[in-house]
Amino acid sequence: MAGFEGALPLDAFDVCAANPAREHVAEPEAALKLVEELSNGQALRKIKLSNKSYGSKAAKAIAEKLASLRGVKDVDVSDVIAGRPEAEALEVLETLATALAKASGYGDAKRSRVTALDVSDNALGQKGLDALLPLFMGAAPLVHLKTCNNGMSSQAAHQLKDVLTSKGVTSLESFHYFNNMSGDEGAKAIAEIVQKSPDLTDLRFSGTRAGRAGSLVFAEALRARQLLVTVDLADNTFGTDGGQLLGEWLSAANGASPLEVLNVRDCSLGDDGFGELCSGLEKCDNLRVLDFSGNELTADAFTSTKWLASCASTLEVLQVEENEFSSRGAGRLAKGFSSTSFPALSTFVCRASEIGSPGAF
């Protein structure tokens, strides 16, 4: 996936490796210095230009060298236009996108082979997506995409859907869409992307201002996605009906779900919605991380704890904080734990759930 952690491999370049400071880069000389270690025609698989705000002159100055690179497949252009006026920001995005698409396509942007792309933190609207099209519309389909913290509207979400599904199904294996402002209509557009992405294993759809209508459409879209390993659905509005849809999705794998990480924090499930979800959790025996904090759960949510037994051997992290289950609920949860062993459990968080001394003991 687009991004760099630890020591950089020889086929990767991160503009922040030598100078990690977040800064505005306006002048051509300063921009060229950032990429001076790159050689014209150099073979490179990954490139990360983020954490710098480029002016139009700076972007144009490095475009020629960027376009000369060969074999680029993993591109991170997150956070590259902070504080820039709209017209200049769009020009910068188009300049960088075109140059990097050429680098991937051995001089021809239309033959781009970029498969991993991170365009987060760029306040993208429809115009911004248009500017980045060379990286979306190459000869190879995207496999990994992050578009987070972009404040994307419902219109931008629909445009993203049209771009990604222009050839029918997508090849996405990981898709992160976090902290946008697309609401119910945007949720419906993103749900269509999920419906048309049969290879998804890593999905993040959270913090999008989706209400009940959009959340339910998205939950329904998950039904056929049985390859998912990591799912973050925090800050949606599922309620009881959404909990039922999520439970049906988890149950559909008939005990063969590969799901390892599930985040349904702040999803308005309530006791009834959580109960519906648990019917599916009972079929998930590979869960390592589970977070259902902030769902207004009372003690009644833990009348049954069968779901705990199903993942007892694999569960590493369980977060149930900021609920309302009190000491009575804590006691019921404790019984679920005492009925079997949890050899892998390293983190259990239940603070701010109205637990008094009896429940704590």
Coordinates of C-alpha atoms in Angstrom, one line a residue:
M1 CA 0.0 0.0 0.0
A2 CA 1.1 3.6 -0.6
G3 CA 3.2 4.5 2.4
F4 CA 6.6 4.0 4.1
E5 CA 7.5 2.6 7.5
G6 CA 10.9 1.9 8.8
A7 CA 14.0 1.8 6.6
L8 CA 13.2 2.5 2.9
P9 CA 13.9 -0.3 0.4
L10 CA 16.2 0.6 -2.5
D11 CA 13.3 0.9 -4.9
A12 CA 11.4 3.5 -2.8
F13 CA 11.8 7.2 -2.3
D14 CA 10.2 9.3 0.4
V15 CA 10.7 13.1 0.1
C16 CA 10.5 13.3 3.9
A17 CA 13.3 10.8 4.6
A18 CA 16.0 13.5 4.6
N19 CA 13.8 16.4 5.6
P20 CA 10.8 15.3 7.6
A21 CA 9.6 18.8 8.4
R22 CA 6.1 19.8 7.2
E23 CA 6.7 22.8 5.0
H24 CA 5.6 25.0 2.1
V25 CA 7.7 24.6 -0.9
A26 CA 7.2 27.5 -3.3
E27 CA 10.5 28.0 -5.2
P28 CA 11.9 25.7 -7.9
E29 CA 15.3 25.5 -6.2
A30 CA 13.8 24.2 -2.9
A31 CA 11.7 21.6 -4.7
L32 CA 14.6 20.3 -6.8
K33 CA 16.7 19.9 -3.6
L34 CA 14.0 17.6 -2.2
V35 CA 14.4 15.2 -5.1
E36 CA 18.1 15.7 -5.8
E37 CA 18.9 12.1 -4.9
L38 CA 16.7 10.8 -7.7
S39 CA 18.4 10.3 -11.1
N40 CA 16.7 10.8 -14.5
G41 CA 15.5 7.5 -15.8
Q42 CA 15.9 5.8 -12.4
A43 CA 13.8 2.6 -11.8
L44 CA 11.6 3.2 -8.8
R45 CA 8.6 1.2 -7.5
K46 CA 7.4 3.5 -4.7
I47 CA 7.3 7.3 -4.3
K48 CA 6.0 9.4 -1.5
L49 CA 5.8 13.2 -2.0
S50 CA 3.5 13.9 1.0
N51 CA 3.9 16.3 4.0
K52 CA 5.0 19.2 1.7
S53 CA 2.8 21.9 0.3
Y54 CA 4.0 22.5 -3.2
G55 CA 3.5 25.7 -5.1
S56 CA 2.8 25.6 -8.9
K57 CA 6.4 26.6 -9.7
A58 CA 7.8 24.0 -7.4
A59 CA 5.6 21.3 -8.8
K60 CA 6.6 22.2 -12.4
A61 CA 10.3 22.2 -11.4
I62 CA 10.3 18.6 -10.3
A63 CA 7.8 17.3 -12.9
E64 CA 10.4 16.6 -15.5
K65 CA 12.5 14.5 -13.2
L66 CA 9.5 12.7 -11.8
A67 CA 8.2 11.9 -15.3
S68 CA 11.6 10.4 -16.3
L69 CA 11.4 7.7 -13.5
R70 CA 10.5 4.2 -14.6
G71 CA 8.3 1.5 -13.2
V72 CA 6.5 3.5 -10.5
K73 CA 3.5 1.5 -9.2
D74 CA 3.0 2.8 -5.6
V75 CA 2.2 6.6 -5.3
D76 CA 1.6 8.6 -2.2
V77 CA 0.6 12.2 -2.9
S78 CA -1.3 12.8 0.3
D79 CA -1.1 16.3 1.9
V80 CA 0.7 18.1 -1.0
I81 CA -1.4 21.3 -1.3
A82 CA -2.1 22.5 2.2
G83 CA -3.0 26.2 2.4
R84 CA -2.8 26.7 -1.4
P85 CA -5.5 28.7 -3.3
E86 CA -7.8 26.5 -5.2
A87 CA -6.6 27.3 -8.7
E88 CA -2.9 26.7 -7.7
A89 CA -3.8 23.6 -5.7
L90 CA -5.6 22.0 -8.7
E91 CA -2.6 22.9 -11.0
V92 CA -0.2 21.3 -8.6
L93 CA -2.3 18.1 -8.3
E94 CA -2.6 17.8 -12.1
T95 CA 1.1 18.5 -12.6
L96 CA 2.2 15.8 -10.1
A97 CA -0.4 13.3 -11.2
T98 CA 0.6 13.6 -14.9
A99 CA 4.3 13.4 -14.2
L100 CA 3.9 10.3 -12.0
A101 CA 1.5 8.6 -14.4
K102 CA 4.1 9.1 -17.1
A103 CA 6.8 7.6 -14.8
S104 CA 4.6 4.6 -14.3
G105 CA 3.7 4.3 -18.0
Y106 CA 7.3 4.6 -19.2
G107 CA 6.7 8.0 -20.7
D108 CA 3.0 7.5 -21.6
A109 CA 0.5 8.6 -18.9
K110 CA -2.2 6.5 -20.5
R111 CA -0.2 3.4 -20.0
S112 CA 0.3 4.1 -16.2
R113 CA 0.6 0.9 -14.1
V114 CA 0.0 2.6 -10.7
T115 CA -1.8 0.0 -8.5
A116 CA -1.4 1.7 -5.1
L117 CA -2.5 5.3 -4.5
D118 CA -2.9 7.5 -1.5
V119 CA -4.5 10.9 -2.1
S120 CA -5.6 11.7 1.4
D121 CA -5.4 15.1 3.2
N122 CA -5.9 17.1 0.1
A123 CA -9.4 18.6 0.6
L124 CA -10.5 16.9 -2.6
G125 CA -13.7 17.9 -4.4
Q126 CA -14.8 17.0 -7.9
K127 CA -12.2 19.3 -9.4
G128 CA -9.5 17.7 -7.3
L129 CA -10.5 14.3 -8.5
D130 CA -10.4 15.5 -12.1
A131 CA -6.9 16.8 -11.6
L132 CA -5.8 13.4 -10.3
L133 CA -7.4 11.4 -13.1
P134 CA -4.1 10.4 -14.7
L135 CA -3.3 8.3 -11.6
F136 CA -6.8 6.7 -11.5
M137 CA -7.3 5.9 -15.2
G138 CA -4.1 4.2 -16.3
A139 CA -3.8 0.8 -18.1
A140 CA -3.6 -1.1 -14.8
P141 CA -6.5 -1.1 -12.3
L142 CA -6.0 0.2 -8.8
V143 CA -5.6 -2.4 -6.1
H144 CA -5.0 -0.2 -3.1
L145 CA -6.7 3.2 -2.5
K146 CA -6.7 5.7 0.4
T147 CA -8.8 8.8 0.2
C148 CA -9.1 9.9 3.8
N149 CA -9.6 13.3 5.5
N150 CA -10.5 14.9 2.2
G151 CA -13.8 16.4 3.2
M152 CA -15.4 14.8 0.1
S153 CA -19.0 15.8 -0.6
S154 CA -21.7 13.4 -1.9
Q155 CA -21.0 14.7 -5.4
A156 CA -17.3 13.9 -5.1
A157 CA -18.2 10.4 -3.7
H158 CA -20.4 9.8 -6.8
Q159 CA -17.6 10.9 -9.1
L160 CA -15.2 8.6 -7.3
K161 CA -17.7 5.8 -7.8
D162 CA -18.0 6.5 -11.5
V163 CA -14.2 6.6 -12.0
L164 CA -13.5 3.4 -10.0
T165 CA -16.4 1.4 -11.6
S166 CA -16.1 2.7 -15.1
K167 CA -15.1 -0.8 -16.3
G168 CA -17.6 -2.7 -14.2
V169 CA -16.0 -4.4 -11.2
T170 CA -12.9 -3.0 -9.6
S171 CA -9.7 -4.8 -8.6
L172 CA -9.5 -3.1 -5.2
E173 CA -8.1 -5.2 -2.3
S174 CA -7.9 -2.4 0.1
F175 CA -10.0 0.8 0.2
H176 CA -9.9 3.4 3.0
Y177 CA -12.5 6.2 3.0
F178 CA -12.3 8.0 6.3
N179 CA -13.2 11.5 7.6
N180 CA -15.2 12.8 4.6
M181 CA -18.4 14.7 4.5
S182 CA -20.4 12.7 2.0
G183 CA -23.5 11.9 4.1
D184 CA -26.2 9.5 3.1
E185 CA -26.0 10.0 -0.6
G186 CA -22.2 9.6 -0.6
A187 CA -22.5 6.4 1.5
K188 CA -24.7 5.0 -1.2
A189 CA -22.1 5.8 -3.8
I190 CA -19.3 4.2 -1.8
A191 CA -21.5 1.2 -1.1
E192 CA -21.7 0.7 -4.9
I193 CA -17.9 0.6 -5.0
V194 CA -17.9 -2.0 -2.3
Q195 CA -20.5 -4.1 -4.1
K196 CA -18.3 -4.0 -7.2
S197 CA -15.1 -4.9 -5.5
P198 CA -15.1 -8.7 -5.0
D199 CA -11.5 -8.9 -4.0
L200 CA -11.7 -6.5 -1.0
T201 CA -9.8 -7.7 2.1
D202 CA -9.2 -4.4 3.9
L203 CA -12.0 -1.8 4.2
R204 CA -12.3 1.4 6.1
F205 CA -15.6 3.4 5.9
S206 CA -15.8 5.6 8.9
G207 CA -16.4 9.2 9.9
T208 CA -18.4 10.1 6.8
R209 CA -21.5 11.8 8.3
A210 CA -23.7 9.0 7.1
G211 CA -27.1 8.8 8.7
R212 CA -29.3 5.8 9.2
A213 CA -30.3 5.6 5.5
G214 CA -26.8 5.6 4.1
S215 CA -25.4 3.3 6.8
L216 CA -28.1 0.7 6.1
V217 CA -27.3 0.8 2.4
F218 CA -23.6 0.4 3.1
A219 CA -24.3 -2.5 5.5
E220 CA -26.3 -4.3 2.9
A221 CA -23.4 -3.9 0.4
L222 CA -21.2 -5.9 2.7
R223 CA -23.3 -9.0 2.4
A224 CA -21.3 -10.5 -0.5
R225 CA -17.9 -9.4 0.7
Q226 CA -16.7 -12.6 2.3
L227 CA -12.9 -12.1 1.8
L228 CA -12.7 -9.2 4.2
V229 CA -10.0 -9.5 6.9
T230 CA -10.0 -6.0 8.3
V231 CA -13.1 -3.8 8.6
D232 CA -13.4 -0.4 10.2
L233 CA -17.0 0.9 10.3
A234 CA -16.7 3.4 13.2
D235 CA -19.0 6.4 13.5
N236 CA -21.9 5.1 11.3
T237 CA -25.5 5.0 12.4
F238 CA -26.6 1.4 12.0
G239 CA -29.2 1.0 14.8
T240 CA -31.0 -2.3 15.2
D241 CA -31.6 -2.8 11.4
G242 CA -28.0 -2.2 10.7
G243 CA -26.9 -4.6 13.4
Q244 CA -29.1 -7.2 11.7
L245 CA -27.6 -6.6 8.3
L246 CA -24.1 -6.8 9.8
G247 CA -25.0 -10.0 11.6
E248 CA -26.3 -11.5 8.4
W249 CA -23.1 -10.5 6.6
L250 CA -20.9 -12.2 9.2
S251 CA -23.2 -15.3 9.2
A252 CA -23.1 -15.7 5.4
A253 CA -19.6 -17.2 5.5
N254 CA -21.0 -20.2 7.5
G255 CA -18.1 -20.3 9.9
A256 CA -15.4 -19.7 7.3
S257 CA -15.1 -15.9 7.7
P258 CA -11.5 -14.8 7.5
L259 CA -12.4 -11.6 9.4
E260 CA -9.7 -10.7 12.0
V261 CA -10.4 -7.0 12.8
L262 CA -13.8 -5.4 13.3
N263 CA -14.4 -1.9 14.5
V264 CA -18.0 -0.9 15.1
R265 CA -17.3 1.9 17.5
D266 CA -19.9 4.7 17.9
C267 CA -22.3 3.0 15.5
S268 CA -25.6 3.5 17.5
L269 CA -26.2 -0.2 17.7
G270 CA -27.9 -0.3 21.1
D271 CA -28.7 -3.6 22.8
D272 CA -30.9 -4.9 20.1
G273 CA -28.5 -4.0 17.3
F274 CA -25.6 -5.5 19.2
G275 CA -27.6 -8.7 19.8
E276 CA -28.2 -9.0 16.0
L277 CA -24.5 -8.4 15.4
C278 CA -23.6 -11.1 17.9
S279 CA -25.4 -13.7 15.9
G280 CA -22.8 -13.2 13.3
L281 CA -19.9 -12.9 15.7
E282 CA -20.6 -16.4 16.8
K283 CA -19.5 -17.5 13.4
C284 CA -16.2 -15.6 13.4
D285 CA -13.5 -17.8 14.9
N286 CA -10.5 -15.8 13.6
L287 CA -11.2 -12.5 15.3
R288 CA -8.1 -10.8 16.8
V289 CA -9.4 -7.3 17.4
L290 CA -13.0 -6.3 18.2
D291 CA -14.2 -2.8 19.2
F292 CA -17.8 -2.0 20.0
S293 CA -17.3 0.9 22.3
G294 CA -19.7 3.8 22.4
N295 CA -22.8 1.9 21.4
E296 CA -25.1 2.7 24.4
L297 CA -25.0 -0.9 25.5
T298 CA -26.7 -1.8 28.8
A299 CA -26.3 -5.0 30.8
D300 CA -29.0 -6.6 28.6
A301 CA -26.5 -6.6 25.8
F302 CA -24.6 -9.4 27.6
T303 CA -27.4 -11.7 28.3
S304 CA -25.6 -14.1 26.0
T305 CA -21.8 -14.2 25.5
K306 CA -21.6 -17.1 23.1
W307 CA -19.8 -14.8 20.7
L308 CA -16.9 -14.7 23.1
A309 CA -16.4 -18.4 23.0
S310 CA -16.2 -18.5 19.2
C311 CA -13.1 -16.3 19.1
A312 CA -11.5 -17.2 22.5
S313 CA -8.4 -18.8 21.0
T314 CA -7.6 -15.8 18.7
L315 CA -8.8 -12.6 20.5
E316 CA -6.0 -10.2 21.3
V317 CA -7.8 -6.9 21.8
L318 CA -11.4 -6.2 23.0
Q319 CA -12.6 -2.7 23.5
V320 CA -16.0 -2.1 25.1
E321 CA -15.5 1.3 26.7
E322 CA -18.0 4.3 26.8
N323 CA -21.1 2.1 27.2
E324 CA -23.7 1.9 29.9
F325 CA -23.7 -1.7 31.0
S326 CA -22.8 -1.0 34.6
S327 CA -21.6 -3.5 37.2
R328 CA -24.4 -6.0 36.3
G329 CA -23.2 -6.0 32.7
A330 CA -19.6 -6.3 33.7
G331 CA -20.5 -9.3 35.8
R332 CA -22.2 -11.0 32.8
L333 CA -19.2 -10.2 30.6
A334 CA -16.8 -11.6 33.2
K335 CA -18.8 -14.9 33.3
G336 CA -18.2 -15.1 29.5
F337 CA -14.5 -14.8 30.1
S338 CA -14.4 -17.2 32.9
S339 CA -16.1 -19.9 31.0
T340 CA -13.1 -20.5 28.7
S341 CA -9.5 -19.3 28.3
F342 CA -8.2 -16.5 26.2
P343 CA -4.5 -17.2 25.7
A344 CA -3.9 -14.4 23.2
L345 CA -5.8 -11.6 24.9
S346 CA -3.4 -8.7 25.7
T347 CA -5.7 -5.7 25.8
F348 CA -9.2 -5.3 27.4
V349 CA -10.7 -1.8 27.7
C350 CA -14.0 -1.1 29.5
R351 CA -13.5 2.3 31.0
A352 CA -16.3 4.9 31.2
S353 CA -19.1 2.2 31.2
E354 CA -20.7 3.0 34.6
I355 CA -19.0 0.1 36.3
G356 CA -19.0 0.4 40.1
S357 CA -17.0 -1.4 42.7
P358 CA -19.0 -4.7 42.5
G359 CA -18.5 -4.9 38.8
A360 CA -14.8 -4.0 39.0
F361 CA -14.2 -6.9 41.4

